[in-house]
Short mmCIF file of C-alpha atoms in Angstrom, two decimals:
data_model
loop_
_atom_site.label_atom_id
_atom_site.label_comp_id
_atom_site.label_asym_id
_atom_site.label_seq_id
_atom_site.Cartn_x
_atom_site.Cartn_y
_atom_site.Cartn_z
CA GLY A 1 -14.99 234.31 145.91
CA ALA A 2 -11.54 235.97 145.41
CA VAL A 3 -9.60 233.19 146.95
CA VAL A 4 -5.68 233.33 146.68
CA SER A 5 -3.67 230.37 147.65
CA GLN A 6 0.19 229.99 148.38
CA HIS A 7 2.29 226.78 148.33
CA PRO A 8 4.07 225.73 150.28
CA SER A 9 2.74 227.18 153.67
CA TRP A 10 5.97 226.78 155.14
CA VAL A 11 9.35 225.54 154.05
CA ILE A 12 12.85 224.89 155.55
CA CYS A 13 15.82 224.85 153.32
CA LYS A 14 19.62 225.01 153.62
CA SER A 15 21.68 227.74 152.88
CA GLY A 16 22.77 228.12 149.33
CA THR A 17 19.69 226.40 147.85
CA SER A 18 16.97 227.82 145.93
CA VAL A 19 13.20 227.81 147.06
CA LYS A 20 10.12 228.33 144.74
CA ILE A 21 6.86 229.72 146.29
CA GLU A 22 3.59 229.68 144.22
CA CYS A 23 0.81 232.06 144.51
CA ARG A 24 -2.52 231.25 142.63
CA SER A 25 -5.94 233.02 142.19
CA LEU A 26 -8.38 230.28 142.61
CA ASP A 27 -11.60 231.93 141.21
CA PHE A 28 -10.52 234.84 139.33
CA GLN A 29 -7.99 236.04 136.77
CA ALA A 30 -5.38 238.25 138.17
CA THR A 31 -3.78 240.79 135.93
CA THR A 32 -1.55 241.91 138.60
CA MET A 33 0.01 240.07 141.50
CA PHE A 34 2.20 241.66 144.25
CA TRP A 35 4.90 239.98 146.50
CA TYR A 36 5.51 241.04 149.97
CA ARG A 37 7.82 240.29 152.73
CA GLN A 38 7.11 240.48 156.51
CA PHE A 39 9.48 240.05 159.28
CA PRO A 40 8.21 239.12 162.58
CA LYS A 41 6.01 241.65 164.26
CA GLN A 42 6.65 244.18 161.32
CA SER A 43 4.64 245.46 158.59
CA LEU A 44 4.47 244.32 154.95
CA MET A 45 6.98 245.49 152.65
CA LEU A 46 6.31 245.27 148.96
CA MET A 47 9.08 243.50 147.23
CA ALA A 48 7.72 243.55 143.53
CA THR A 49 4.80 243.90 141.21
CA SER A 50 4.15 241.56 138.34
CA ASN A 51 1.82 241.83 135.47
CA GLU A 52 0.78 238.55 133.46
CA GLY A 53 3.40 238.24 130.67
CA SER A 54 5.71 241.25 131.61
CA LYS A 55 8.73 241.39 133.65
CA ALA A 56 8.33 242.11 137.38
CA THR A 57 8.94 245.61 138.61
CA TYR A 58 10.99 245.54 141.76
CA GLU A 59 11.03 247.88 144.68
CA GLN A 60 14.29 249.72 145.61
CA GLY A 61 16.63 247.50 147.50
CA VAL A 62 15.07 244.32 146.29
CA GLU A 63 17.65 242.17 144.27
CA LYS A 64 15.90 241.01 141.08
CA ASP A 65 18.54 238.25 140.52
CA LYS A 66 18.06 236.89 143.91
CA PHE A 67 14.13 236.99 144.10
CA LEU A 68 12.98 235.76 140.78
CA ILE A 69 9.32 236.41 139.86
CA ASN A 70 7.49 234.79 136.89
CA HIS A 71 3.89 235.68 136.22
CA ALA A 72 3.31 233.36 133.31
CA SER A 73 -0.46 233.02 133.51
CA LEU A 74 -3.46 235.17 134.84
CA THR A 75 -3.79 232.67 137.79
CA LEU A 76 -0.10 231.85 138.81
CA SER A 77 2.92 233.82 139.94
CA THR A 78 5.94 232.33 141.46
CA LEU A 79 8.69 233.79 143.60
CA THR A 80 11.98 232.00 143.57
CA VAL A 81 14.43 232.74 146.27
CA THR A 82 17.77 231.83 144.81
CA SER A 83 20.92 230.97 146.86
CA ALA A 84 19.08 231.44 150.01
CA HIS A 85 20.83 232.63 153.30
CA PRO A 86 19.51 232.80 156.62
CA GLU A 87 18.76 236.47 156.42
CA ASP A 88 16.20 235.52 153.59
CA SER A 89 14.23 233.91 156.38
CA SER A 90 10.82 235.53 156.49
CA PHE A 91 7.12 235.54 155.90
CA TYR A 92 6.37 235.87 152.20
CA ILE A 93 2.92 236.90 151.25
CA CYS A 94 1.40 237.52 147.73
CA SER A 95 -1.65 239.42 146.66
CA ALA A 96 -3.64 239.31 143.50
CA ARG A 97 -5.59 242.07 141.81
CA PRO A 98 -8.45 241.08 139.50
CA GLY A 99 -8.74 242.86 136.24
CA GLY A 100 -11.27 245.68 135.81
CA SER A 101 -11.85 248.77 137.82
CA THR A 102 -11.64 247.18 141.31
CA ASN A 103 -9.38 248.73 143.96
CA GLU A 104 -8.81 245.59 145.77
CA GLN A 105 -6.05 243.22 146.25
CA TYR A 106 -6.68 239.66 147.80
CA PHE A 107 -4.06 238.30 149.95
CA GLY A 108 -2.74 234.65 150.11
CA PRO A 109 -2.06 233.00 153.45
CA GLY A 110 1.66 233.39 153.37
CA THR A 111 4.47 231.08 153.19
CA ARG A 112 6.98 230.86 156.25
CA LEU A 113 10.45 230.34 154.92
CA THR A 114 13.41 229.29 157.23
CA VAL A 115 16.80 229.19 155.83
CA THR A 116 19.23 227.14 158.05
CA GLN B 10 10.50 257.36 154.47
CA GLN B 11 7.44 255.97 156.15
CA GLN B 12 4.55 257.38 154.22
CA VAL B 13 1.80 255.94 156.36
CA LYS B 14 2.32 256.38 160.01
CA GLN B 15 0.12 254.21 162.45
CA SER B 16 -0.65 254.39 166.13
CA PRO B 17 -0.45 252.94 168.75
CA GLN B 18 1.71 249.91 168.11
CA SER B 19 -0.09 248.00 170.62
CA LEU B 20 -3.40 248.22 172.14
CA ILE B 21 -5.22 246.60 174.95
CA VAL B 22 -9.03 246.84 175.41
CA GLN B 23 -11.66 245.23 177.57
CA LYS B 24 -14.39 243.15 175.94
CA GLY B 25 -17.17 245.43 174.88
CA GLY B 26 -15.05 248.60 174.66
CA ILE B 27 -14.06 250.56 171.72
CA SER B 28 -10.75 250.03 169.95
CA ILE B 29 -9.37 253.04 168.05
CA ILE B 30 -6.38 252.78 165.62
CA ASN B 31 -5.03 256.03 163.95
CA CYS B 32 -3.11 256.53 160.71
CA ALA B 33 -1.72 259.58 159.14
CA TYR B 34 -0.34 260.13 155.69
CA GLU B 35 1.47 262.86 153.91
CA ASN B 36 1.12 261.92 150.20
CA THR B 37 -1.86 263.66 148.80
CA ALA B 38 -1.69 261.31 145.78
CA PHE B 39 -3.21 258.58 147.91
CA ASP B 40 -6.78 257.83 146.88
CA TYR B 41 -7.90 254.63 148.63
CA PHE B 42 -7.56 253.67 152.23
CA PRO B 43 -8.08 250.08 153.17
CA TRP B 44 -7.76 248.42 156.62
CA TYR B 45 -6.54 244.75 157.06
CA GLN B 46 -6.78 242.36 159.86
CA GLN B 47 -4.12 239.76 160.21
CA PHE B 48 -4.04 236.82 162.53
CA PRO B 49 -0.71 235.07 163.31
CA GLY B 50 0.67 233.04 160.55
CA LYS B 51 -1.90 234.22 158.13
CA GLY B 52 -2.05 236.73 155.39
CA PRO B 53 -4.03 240.02 155.72
CA ALA B 54 -7.66 240.00 155.18
CA LEU B 55 -9.60 243.36 154.08
CA LEU B 56 -11.86 244.66 156.71
CA ILE B 57 -13.18 247.95 155.48
CA ALA B 58 -11.92 250.66 153.02
CA ILE B 59 -12.80 254.22 152.30
CA ARG B 60 -12.10 256.77 149.64
CA PRO B 61 -11.19 260.40 150.46
CA ASP B 62 -14.38 261.80 149.33
CA VAL B 63 -16.26 260.12 152.20
CA SER B 64 -15.72 261.17 155.80
CA GLU B 65 -17.06 258.03 157.40
CA LYS B 66 -17.94 254.49 156.45
CA LYS B 67 -19.54 251.74 158.75
CA GLU B 68 -19.60 248.20 158.39
CA GLY B 69 -20.99 246.21 161.16
CA ARG B 70 -18.88 246.95 164.22
CA PHE B 71 -16.14 248.55 162.16
CA THR B 72 -16.08 252.19 161.25
CA ILE B 73 -13.54 254.26 159.35
CA SER B 74 -13.42 258.07 160.04
CA PHE B 75 -11.48 259.95 157.44
CA ASN B 76 -10.27 263.68 157.85
CA LYS B 77 -8.91 264.73 154.40
CA SER B 78 -7.63 268.08 155.48
CA ALA B 79 -5.72 266.62 158.36
CA LYS B 80 -4.68 263.62 156.21
CA GLN B 81 -5.58 261.32 158.99
CA PHE B 82 -8.06 258.31 159.19
CA SER B 83 -8.87 256.00 161.94
CA LEU B 84 -10.43 252.65 162.59
CA HIS B 85 -13.12 252.27 165.37
CA ILE B 86 -13.96 248.66 166.47
CA MET B 87 -17.07 248.82 168.58
CA ASP B 88 -18.05 246.23 171.18
CA SER B 89 -14.47 244.76 170.78
CA GLN B 90 -14.47 241.01 171.38
CA PRO B 91 -11.72 238.67 172.17
CA GLY B 92 -11.90 237.34 168.63
CA ASP B 93 -10.93 240.77 167.29
CA SER B 94 -7.49 240.27 168.89
CA ALA B 95 -5.23 240.50 165.93
CA THR B 96 -2.73 242.88 164.19
CA TYR B 97 -4.38 245.47 162.21
CA PHE B 98 -2.77 247.52 159.41
CA CYS B 99 -3.88 250.68 157.63
CA ALA B 100 -2.83 251.07 153.87
CA ALA B 101 -2.98 253.75 151.33
CA ARG B 102 -3.08 253.29 147.63
CA ARG B 103 -1.45 255.93 145.42
CA ARG B 104 -3.30 257.00 142.42
CA ASN B 105 -2.00 255.91 139.10
CA ALA B 106 0.43 253.61 140.78
CA GLY B 107 -1.00 250.32 139.63
CA ASN B 108 -2.93 249.62 142.84
CA MET B 109 0.32 249.46 144.82
CA LEU B 110 -0.44 249.58 148.59
CA THR B 111 1.69 251.38 151.27
CA PHE B 112 1.16 249.85 154.64
CA GLY B 113 1.35 251.46 158.12
CA GLY B 114 3.34 249.77 160.84
CA GLY B 115 0.60 247.74 162.19
CA THR B 116 -1.23 247.74 165.60
CA ARG B 117 -1.39 244.63 167.79
CA LEU B 118 -4.81 244.58 169.45
CA MET B 119 -5.57 242.36 172.40
CA VAL B 120 -9.21 242.36 173.63
CA LYS B 121 -9.30 240.95 177.23
CA PRO B 122 -12.38 238.97 178.22
#
């Protein structure tokens, strides 16, 4: 149980285009989803927190107009990187937290974005 | 400001040895401390977690030791195996912060056969 998927697993796009990444909780309802960014050989940096039906809360330094997050249902959140640039190339990882008193977040497998 | 400091950055251990990774924090509002294992190109997977009211937790070959007064916690991997070679992250959750995790910098573990 507690499986989180991401799609696509990797994507290459041209500079200036937009890319959408999906995060799905497959066997539970996620009241909260988190989006992280991870550069090579570095730690995970939280980008934003989204609750179903609400606007996402972005961490300091993360441009909300560039990284659009939608959490329209209890099983799906999307991250859209708008007008992507090479410096946006990174590993994007989502996690999902079930409702209730659990402490845990369950992580997706990540999406490798390369902007050329 | 790095709220969770992790050391060492890299670690090489012989098969069968004990791997020890340390983390330290400053924010006393942290109330939950998980450890994650990450293989290249994959998302992190929860290994084991502890609350500050417990000094030690063991699950199989993995043990967390927690020192509340020193604000330190560590992961011990007993009988380390080549398959344990991965990057390990400690994390801390801040109370009343919506389950938001702060991660340590990571430790790249290599277990030599």
